[in-house]
mmCIF file of C-alpha atoms in Angstrom:
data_model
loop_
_atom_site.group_PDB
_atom_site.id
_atom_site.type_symbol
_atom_site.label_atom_id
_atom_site.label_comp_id
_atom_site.label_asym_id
_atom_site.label_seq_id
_atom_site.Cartn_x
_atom_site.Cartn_y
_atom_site.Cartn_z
ATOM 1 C CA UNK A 30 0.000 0.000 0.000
ATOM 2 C CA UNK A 31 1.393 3.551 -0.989
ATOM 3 C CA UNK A 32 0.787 6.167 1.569
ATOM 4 C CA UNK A 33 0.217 9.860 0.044
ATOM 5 C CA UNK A 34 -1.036 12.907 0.483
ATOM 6 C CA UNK A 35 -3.701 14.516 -1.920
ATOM 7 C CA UNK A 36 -4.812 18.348 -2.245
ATOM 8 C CA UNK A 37 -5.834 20.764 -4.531
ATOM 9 C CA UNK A 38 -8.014 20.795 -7.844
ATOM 10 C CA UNK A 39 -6.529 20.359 -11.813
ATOM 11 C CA UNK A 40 -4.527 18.020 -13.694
ATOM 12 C CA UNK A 41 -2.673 15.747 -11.521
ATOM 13 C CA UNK A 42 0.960 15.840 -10.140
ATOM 14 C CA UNK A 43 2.594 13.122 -8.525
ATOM 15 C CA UNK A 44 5.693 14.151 -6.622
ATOM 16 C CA UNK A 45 7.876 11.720 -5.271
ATOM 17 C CA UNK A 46 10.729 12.233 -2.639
ATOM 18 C CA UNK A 47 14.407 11.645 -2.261
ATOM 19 C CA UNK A 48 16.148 9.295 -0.938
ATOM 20 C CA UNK A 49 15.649 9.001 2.798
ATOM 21 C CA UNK A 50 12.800 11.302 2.885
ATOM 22 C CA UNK A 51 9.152 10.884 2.621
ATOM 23 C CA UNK A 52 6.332 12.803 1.282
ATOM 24 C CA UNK A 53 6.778 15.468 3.928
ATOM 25 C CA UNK A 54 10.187 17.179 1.872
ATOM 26 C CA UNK A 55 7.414 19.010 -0.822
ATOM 27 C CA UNK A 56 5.922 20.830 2.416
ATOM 28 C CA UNK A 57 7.094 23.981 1.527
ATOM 29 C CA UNK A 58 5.786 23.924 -2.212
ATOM 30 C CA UNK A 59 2.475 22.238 -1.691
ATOM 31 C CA UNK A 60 0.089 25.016 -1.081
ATOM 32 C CA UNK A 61 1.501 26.788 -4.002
ATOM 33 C CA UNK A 62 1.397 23.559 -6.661
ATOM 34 C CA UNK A 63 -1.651 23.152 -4.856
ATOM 35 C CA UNK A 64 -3.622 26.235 -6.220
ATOM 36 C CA UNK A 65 -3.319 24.682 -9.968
ATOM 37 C CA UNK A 66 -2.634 21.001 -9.498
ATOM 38 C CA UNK A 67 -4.112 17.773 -7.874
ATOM 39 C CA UNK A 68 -1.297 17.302 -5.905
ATOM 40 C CA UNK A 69 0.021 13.810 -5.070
ATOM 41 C CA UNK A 70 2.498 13.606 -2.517
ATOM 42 C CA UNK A 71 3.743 9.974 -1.949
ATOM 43 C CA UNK A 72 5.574 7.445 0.274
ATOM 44 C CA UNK A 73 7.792 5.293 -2.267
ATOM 45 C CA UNK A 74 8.102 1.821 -0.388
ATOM 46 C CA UNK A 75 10.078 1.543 2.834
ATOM 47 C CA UNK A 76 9.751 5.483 3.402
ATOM 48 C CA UNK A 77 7.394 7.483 5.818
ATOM 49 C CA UNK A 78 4.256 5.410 5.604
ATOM 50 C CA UNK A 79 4.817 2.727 2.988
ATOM 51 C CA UNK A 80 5.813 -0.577 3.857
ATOM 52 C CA UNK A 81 9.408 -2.117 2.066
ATOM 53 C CA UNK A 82 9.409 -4.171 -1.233
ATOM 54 C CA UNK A 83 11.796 -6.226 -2.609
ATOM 55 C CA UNK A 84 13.540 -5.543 -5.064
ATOM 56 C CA UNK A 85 13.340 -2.043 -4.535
ATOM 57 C CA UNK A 86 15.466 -0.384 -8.127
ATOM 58 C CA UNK A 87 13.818 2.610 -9.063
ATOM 59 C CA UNK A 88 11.800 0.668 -11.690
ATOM 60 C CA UNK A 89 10.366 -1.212 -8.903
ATOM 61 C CA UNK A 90 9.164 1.793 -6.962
ATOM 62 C CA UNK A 91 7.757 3.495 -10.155
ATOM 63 C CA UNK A 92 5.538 -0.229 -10.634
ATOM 64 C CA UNK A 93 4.710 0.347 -6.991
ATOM 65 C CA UNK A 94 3.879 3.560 -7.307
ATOM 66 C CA UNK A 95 1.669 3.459 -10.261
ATOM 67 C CA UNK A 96 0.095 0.505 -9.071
ATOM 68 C CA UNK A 97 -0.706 1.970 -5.459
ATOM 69 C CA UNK A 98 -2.136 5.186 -7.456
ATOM 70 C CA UNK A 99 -3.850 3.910 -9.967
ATOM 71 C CA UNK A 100 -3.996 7.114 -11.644
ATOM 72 C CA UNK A 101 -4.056 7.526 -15.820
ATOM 73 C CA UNK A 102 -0.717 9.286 -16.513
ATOM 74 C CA UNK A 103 -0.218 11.526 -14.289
ATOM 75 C CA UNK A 104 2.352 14.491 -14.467
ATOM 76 C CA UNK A 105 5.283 13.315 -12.148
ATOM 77 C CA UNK A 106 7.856 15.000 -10.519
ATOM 78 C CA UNK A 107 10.851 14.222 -8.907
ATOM 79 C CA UNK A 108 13.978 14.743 -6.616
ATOM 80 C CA UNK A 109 17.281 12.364 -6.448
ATOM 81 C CA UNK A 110 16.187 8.949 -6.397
ATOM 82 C CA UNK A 111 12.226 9.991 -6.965
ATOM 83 C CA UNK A 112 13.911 12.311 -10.147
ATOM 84 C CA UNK A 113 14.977 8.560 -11.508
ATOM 85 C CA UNK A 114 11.793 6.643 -9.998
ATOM 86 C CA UNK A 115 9.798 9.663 -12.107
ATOM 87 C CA UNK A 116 12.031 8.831 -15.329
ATOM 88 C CA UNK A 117 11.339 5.026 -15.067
ATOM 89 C CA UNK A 118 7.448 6.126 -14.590
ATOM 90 C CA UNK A 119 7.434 7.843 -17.898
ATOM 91 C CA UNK A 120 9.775 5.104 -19.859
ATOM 92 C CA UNK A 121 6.724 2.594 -19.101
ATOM 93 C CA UNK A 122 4.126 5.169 -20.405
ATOM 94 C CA UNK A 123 3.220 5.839 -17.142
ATOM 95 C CA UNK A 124 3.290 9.703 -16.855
ATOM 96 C CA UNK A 125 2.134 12.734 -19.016
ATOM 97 C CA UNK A 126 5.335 14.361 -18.480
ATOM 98 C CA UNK A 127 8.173 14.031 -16.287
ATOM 99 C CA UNK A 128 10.052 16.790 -14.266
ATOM 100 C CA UNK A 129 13.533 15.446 -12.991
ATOM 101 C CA UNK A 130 15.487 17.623 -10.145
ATOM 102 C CA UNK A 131 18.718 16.439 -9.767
ATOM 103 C CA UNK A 132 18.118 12.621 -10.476
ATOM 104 C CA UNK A 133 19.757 9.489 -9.313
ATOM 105 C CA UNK A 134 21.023 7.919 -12.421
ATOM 106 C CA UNK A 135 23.087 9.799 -14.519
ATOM 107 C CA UNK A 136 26.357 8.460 -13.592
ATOM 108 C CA UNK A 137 28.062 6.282 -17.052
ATOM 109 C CA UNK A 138 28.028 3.557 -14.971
ATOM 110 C CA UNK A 139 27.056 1.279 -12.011
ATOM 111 C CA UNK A 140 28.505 2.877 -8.735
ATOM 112 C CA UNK A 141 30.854 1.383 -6.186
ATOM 113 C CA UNK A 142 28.855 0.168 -2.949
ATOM 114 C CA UNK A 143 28.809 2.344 -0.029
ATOM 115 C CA UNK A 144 27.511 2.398 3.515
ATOM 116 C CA UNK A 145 25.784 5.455 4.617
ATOM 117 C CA UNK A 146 27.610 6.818 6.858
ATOM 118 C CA UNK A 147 25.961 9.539 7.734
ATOM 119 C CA UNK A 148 22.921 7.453 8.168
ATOM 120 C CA UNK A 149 24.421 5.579 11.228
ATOM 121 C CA UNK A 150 25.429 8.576 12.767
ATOM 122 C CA UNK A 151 21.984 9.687 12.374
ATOM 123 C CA UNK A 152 20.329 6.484 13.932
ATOM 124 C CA UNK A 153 23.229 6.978 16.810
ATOM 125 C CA UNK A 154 22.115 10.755 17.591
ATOM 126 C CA UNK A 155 18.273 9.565 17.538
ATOM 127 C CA UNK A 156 18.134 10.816 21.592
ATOM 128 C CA UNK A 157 19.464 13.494 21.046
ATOM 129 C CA UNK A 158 18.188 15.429 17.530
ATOM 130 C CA UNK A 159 15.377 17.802 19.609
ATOM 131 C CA UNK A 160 18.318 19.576 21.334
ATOM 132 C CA UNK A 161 20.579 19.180 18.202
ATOM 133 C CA UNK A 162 18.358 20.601 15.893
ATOM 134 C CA UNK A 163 16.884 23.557 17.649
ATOM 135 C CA UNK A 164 19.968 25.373 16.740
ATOM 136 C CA UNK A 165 20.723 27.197 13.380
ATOM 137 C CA UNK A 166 24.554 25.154 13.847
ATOM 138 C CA UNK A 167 22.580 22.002 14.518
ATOM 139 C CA UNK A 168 20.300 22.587 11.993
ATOM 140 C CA UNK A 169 23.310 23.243 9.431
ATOM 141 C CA UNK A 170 25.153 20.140 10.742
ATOM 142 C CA UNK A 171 22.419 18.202 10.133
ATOM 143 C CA UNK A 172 21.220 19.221 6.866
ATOM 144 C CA UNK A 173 23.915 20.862 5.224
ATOM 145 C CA UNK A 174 25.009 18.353 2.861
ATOM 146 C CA UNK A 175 21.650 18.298 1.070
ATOM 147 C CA UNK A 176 20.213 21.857 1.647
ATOM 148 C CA UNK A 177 22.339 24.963 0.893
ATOM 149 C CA UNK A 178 20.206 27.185 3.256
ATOM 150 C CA UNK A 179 19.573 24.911 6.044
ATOM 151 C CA UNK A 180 18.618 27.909 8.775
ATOM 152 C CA UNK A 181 15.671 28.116 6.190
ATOM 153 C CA UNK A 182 14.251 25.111 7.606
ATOM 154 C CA UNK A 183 12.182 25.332 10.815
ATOM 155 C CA UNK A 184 12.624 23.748 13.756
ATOM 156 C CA UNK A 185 9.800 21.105 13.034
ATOM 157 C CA UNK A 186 10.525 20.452 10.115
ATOM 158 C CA UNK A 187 14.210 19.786 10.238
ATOM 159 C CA UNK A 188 13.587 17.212 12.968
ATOM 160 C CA UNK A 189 11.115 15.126 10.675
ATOM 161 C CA UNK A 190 13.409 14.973 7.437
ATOM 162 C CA UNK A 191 16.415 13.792 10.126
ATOM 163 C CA UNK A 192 13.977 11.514 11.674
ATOM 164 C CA UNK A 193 12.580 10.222 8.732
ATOM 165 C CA UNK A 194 16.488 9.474 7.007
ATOM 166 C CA UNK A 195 17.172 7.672 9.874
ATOM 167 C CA UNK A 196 14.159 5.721 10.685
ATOM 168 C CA UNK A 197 13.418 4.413 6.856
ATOM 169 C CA UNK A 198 13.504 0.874 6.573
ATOM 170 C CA UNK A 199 13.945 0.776 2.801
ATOM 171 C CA UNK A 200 16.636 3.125 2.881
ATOM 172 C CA UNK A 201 19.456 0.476 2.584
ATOM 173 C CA UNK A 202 17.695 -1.899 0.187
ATOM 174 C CA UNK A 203 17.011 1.399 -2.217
ATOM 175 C CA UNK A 204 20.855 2.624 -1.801
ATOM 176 C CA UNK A 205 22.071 -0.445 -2.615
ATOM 177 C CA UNK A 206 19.896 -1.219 -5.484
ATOM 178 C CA UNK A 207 20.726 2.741 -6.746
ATOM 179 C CA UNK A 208 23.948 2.443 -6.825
ATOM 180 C CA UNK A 209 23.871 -0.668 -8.506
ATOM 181 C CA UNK A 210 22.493 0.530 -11.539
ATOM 182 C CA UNK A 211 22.112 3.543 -13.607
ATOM 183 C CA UNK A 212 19.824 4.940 -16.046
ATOM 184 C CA UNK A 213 21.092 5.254 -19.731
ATOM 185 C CA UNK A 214 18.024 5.562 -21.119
ATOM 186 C CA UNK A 215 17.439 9.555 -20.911
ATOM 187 C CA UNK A 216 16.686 9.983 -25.034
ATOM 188 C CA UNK A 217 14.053 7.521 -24.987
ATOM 189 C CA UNK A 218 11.652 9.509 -22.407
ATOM 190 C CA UNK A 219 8.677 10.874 -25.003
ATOM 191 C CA UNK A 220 6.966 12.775 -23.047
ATOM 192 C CA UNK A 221 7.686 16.277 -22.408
ATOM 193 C CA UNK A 222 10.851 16.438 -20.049
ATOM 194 C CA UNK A 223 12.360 19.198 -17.731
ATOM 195 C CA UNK A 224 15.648 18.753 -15.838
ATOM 196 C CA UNK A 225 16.433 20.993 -13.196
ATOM 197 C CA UNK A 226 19.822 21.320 -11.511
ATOM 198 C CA UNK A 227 20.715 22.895 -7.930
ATOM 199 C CA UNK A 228 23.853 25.368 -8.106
ATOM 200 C CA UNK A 229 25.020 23.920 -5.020
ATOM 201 C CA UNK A 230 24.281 19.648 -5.587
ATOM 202 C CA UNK A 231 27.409 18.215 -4.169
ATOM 203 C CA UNK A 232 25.738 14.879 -4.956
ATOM 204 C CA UNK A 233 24.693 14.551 -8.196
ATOM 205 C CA UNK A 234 26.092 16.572 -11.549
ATOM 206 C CA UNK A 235 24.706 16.930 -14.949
ATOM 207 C CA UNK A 236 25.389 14.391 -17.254
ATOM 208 C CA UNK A 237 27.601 15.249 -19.708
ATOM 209 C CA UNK A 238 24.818 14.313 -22.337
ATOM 210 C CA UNK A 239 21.152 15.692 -22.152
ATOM 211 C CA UNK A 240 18.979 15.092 -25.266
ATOM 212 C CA UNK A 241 17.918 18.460 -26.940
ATOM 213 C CA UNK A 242 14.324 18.110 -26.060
ATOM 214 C CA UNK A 243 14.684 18.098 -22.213
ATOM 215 C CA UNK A 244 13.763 21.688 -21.003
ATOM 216 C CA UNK A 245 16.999 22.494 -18.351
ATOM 217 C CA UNK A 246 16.686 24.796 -15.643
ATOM 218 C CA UNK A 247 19.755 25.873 -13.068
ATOM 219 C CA UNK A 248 18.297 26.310 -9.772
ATOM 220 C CA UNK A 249 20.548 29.174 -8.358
ATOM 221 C CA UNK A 250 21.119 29.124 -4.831
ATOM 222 C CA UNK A 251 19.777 25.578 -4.077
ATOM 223 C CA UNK A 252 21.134 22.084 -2.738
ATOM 224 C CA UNK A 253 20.694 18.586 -4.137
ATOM 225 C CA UNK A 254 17.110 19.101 -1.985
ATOM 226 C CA UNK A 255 16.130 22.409 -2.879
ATOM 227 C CA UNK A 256 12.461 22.881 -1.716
ATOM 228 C CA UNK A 257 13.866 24.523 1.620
ATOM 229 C CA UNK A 258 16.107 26.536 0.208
ATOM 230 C CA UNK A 259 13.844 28.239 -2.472
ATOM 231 C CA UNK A 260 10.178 26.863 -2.116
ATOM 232 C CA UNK A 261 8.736 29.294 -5.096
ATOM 233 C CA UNK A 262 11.371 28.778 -7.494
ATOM 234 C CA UNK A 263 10.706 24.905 -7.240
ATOM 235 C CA UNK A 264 7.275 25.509 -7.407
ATOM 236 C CA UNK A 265 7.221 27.716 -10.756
ATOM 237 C CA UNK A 266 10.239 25.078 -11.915
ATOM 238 C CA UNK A 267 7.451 21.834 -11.477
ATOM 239 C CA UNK A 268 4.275 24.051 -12.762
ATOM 240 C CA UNK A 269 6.367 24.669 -16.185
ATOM 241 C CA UNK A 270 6.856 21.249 -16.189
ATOM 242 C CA UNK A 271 3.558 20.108 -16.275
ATOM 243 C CA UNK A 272 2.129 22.519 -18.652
ATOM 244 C CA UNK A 273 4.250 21.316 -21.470
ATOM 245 C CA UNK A 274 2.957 19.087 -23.967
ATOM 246 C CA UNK A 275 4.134 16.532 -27.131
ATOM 247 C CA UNK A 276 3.939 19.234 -29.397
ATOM 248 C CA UNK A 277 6.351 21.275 -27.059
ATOM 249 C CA UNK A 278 8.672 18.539 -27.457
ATOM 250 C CA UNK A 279 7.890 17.824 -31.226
ATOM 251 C CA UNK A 280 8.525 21.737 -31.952
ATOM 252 C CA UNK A 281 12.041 21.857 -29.783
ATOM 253 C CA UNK A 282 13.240 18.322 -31.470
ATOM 254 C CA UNK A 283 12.388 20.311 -34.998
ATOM 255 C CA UNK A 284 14.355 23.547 -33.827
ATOM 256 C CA UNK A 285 17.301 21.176 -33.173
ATOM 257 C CA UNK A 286 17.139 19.073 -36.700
ATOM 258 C CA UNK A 287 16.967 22.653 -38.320
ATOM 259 C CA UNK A 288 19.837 23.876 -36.224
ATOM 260 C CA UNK A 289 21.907 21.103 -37.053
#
């Protein structure tokens, strides 16, 4: 069973979270997607509310995802590994269009395995995150790696994304299967696609290849989890992306034949 959140009124938009978050990370864009969308914000299995699977790739969560739904192509949009769970969504004609903020994938090759360090020590300082995180330094210890702005976040809220990072129980099944793969499959997506990229992602980089059709935006003055750090920019960046359409694609895949 996939555990969401639904609000608002228009064309639907499925978000879906980063790794070792939940549904709770599109907080601070909700009410404004809200006020044009039908807003899906969703567990993937073994985060917040929705129970494990196995396996757990990114093409499982996107069957698990649609499946849970049951929604007729939604828009989806994504960050990290829900960026790469949103591509596999729309590579099984799942999704109307995709939006992609810095997603998982787009490394040449397979990745090295890796315990999460940082993890551990998050599961170690369970006791002790209230104190921790009340302060701005706490808050920026705790976050700073993902969020460029971290005294942005509120008190509240930084304790549930900490909380929630450390108490996932498909966080190491979904590293592991992450890392193990990659997605190469970035020119085949046919429905409308935006990319966005934080200025400040220390974890994932652009790929050095990006088909002409994708719309690309830089998001200046963000981390690799930027909806803290700039809530409306996000916001506007995921509306644009669901108001595309084919022909939007069909017209900028004509301007780059005629270019060439």
């Amino acid at each position: 069973m996939i555990a969401y959140t639904r609000t608002g009124s228009g064309e639907p938009l499925v978000l879906l979270h980063a790794l070792g978050t939940d549904r709770h990370m599109w907080d601070p864009v909700i009410e404004r997607l809200s006020a044009e969308r039908e807003v899906y914000a969703v567990d993937m299995p073994g985060f917040g509310e929705s129970a494990p699977i196995e396996p757990s790739a990114p093409a499982d969560l996107a069957r698990a995802v649609h499946e849970g739904l049951g929604l007729d192509r939604p828009h989806v949009a994504g960050n990290s590994l829900g960026g790469w769970v949103a591509l596999e969504l729309a590579l099984a004609g799942h999704a109307r269009s995709v939006t992609a903020i810095a997603p998982a994938g787009m490394w040449e090759r397979p990745l090295q395995p890796k315990r999460a360090a940082a993890r551990q020590l998050a599961r170690a300082l369970r006791p002790a995150l209230p104190t921790l995180l009340r302060s701005e330094r706490g808050r920026r210890l705790a976050l700073g790696g993902t969020i460029a702005r971290p005294e942005r976040v509120p008190y509240a809220a930084a304790l549930q994304l900490v909380r929630a990072y450390a108490n996932a129980p498909g966080f190491d099944a979904a590293n592991a299967a992450m890392r193990a793969g990659h997605f190469p499959r970035l020119a085949e997506i046919d429905v409308p696609l935006t990319l966005a990229w934080p200025e400040h992602d220390r974890l994932v980089g652009r790929p050095r290849s990006v088909p002409a059709v994708a719309h690309e935006f830089r998001l200046r003055g963000c981390g690799h989890m930027p909806t803290w750090d700039d809530p409306e920019l996000v916001a506007d960046v995921l509306l644009a992306g669901s108001t595309l359409t084919p022909g939007d694609v069909e017209l900028a895949a004509e301007q780059d034949r005629d270019a060439g």
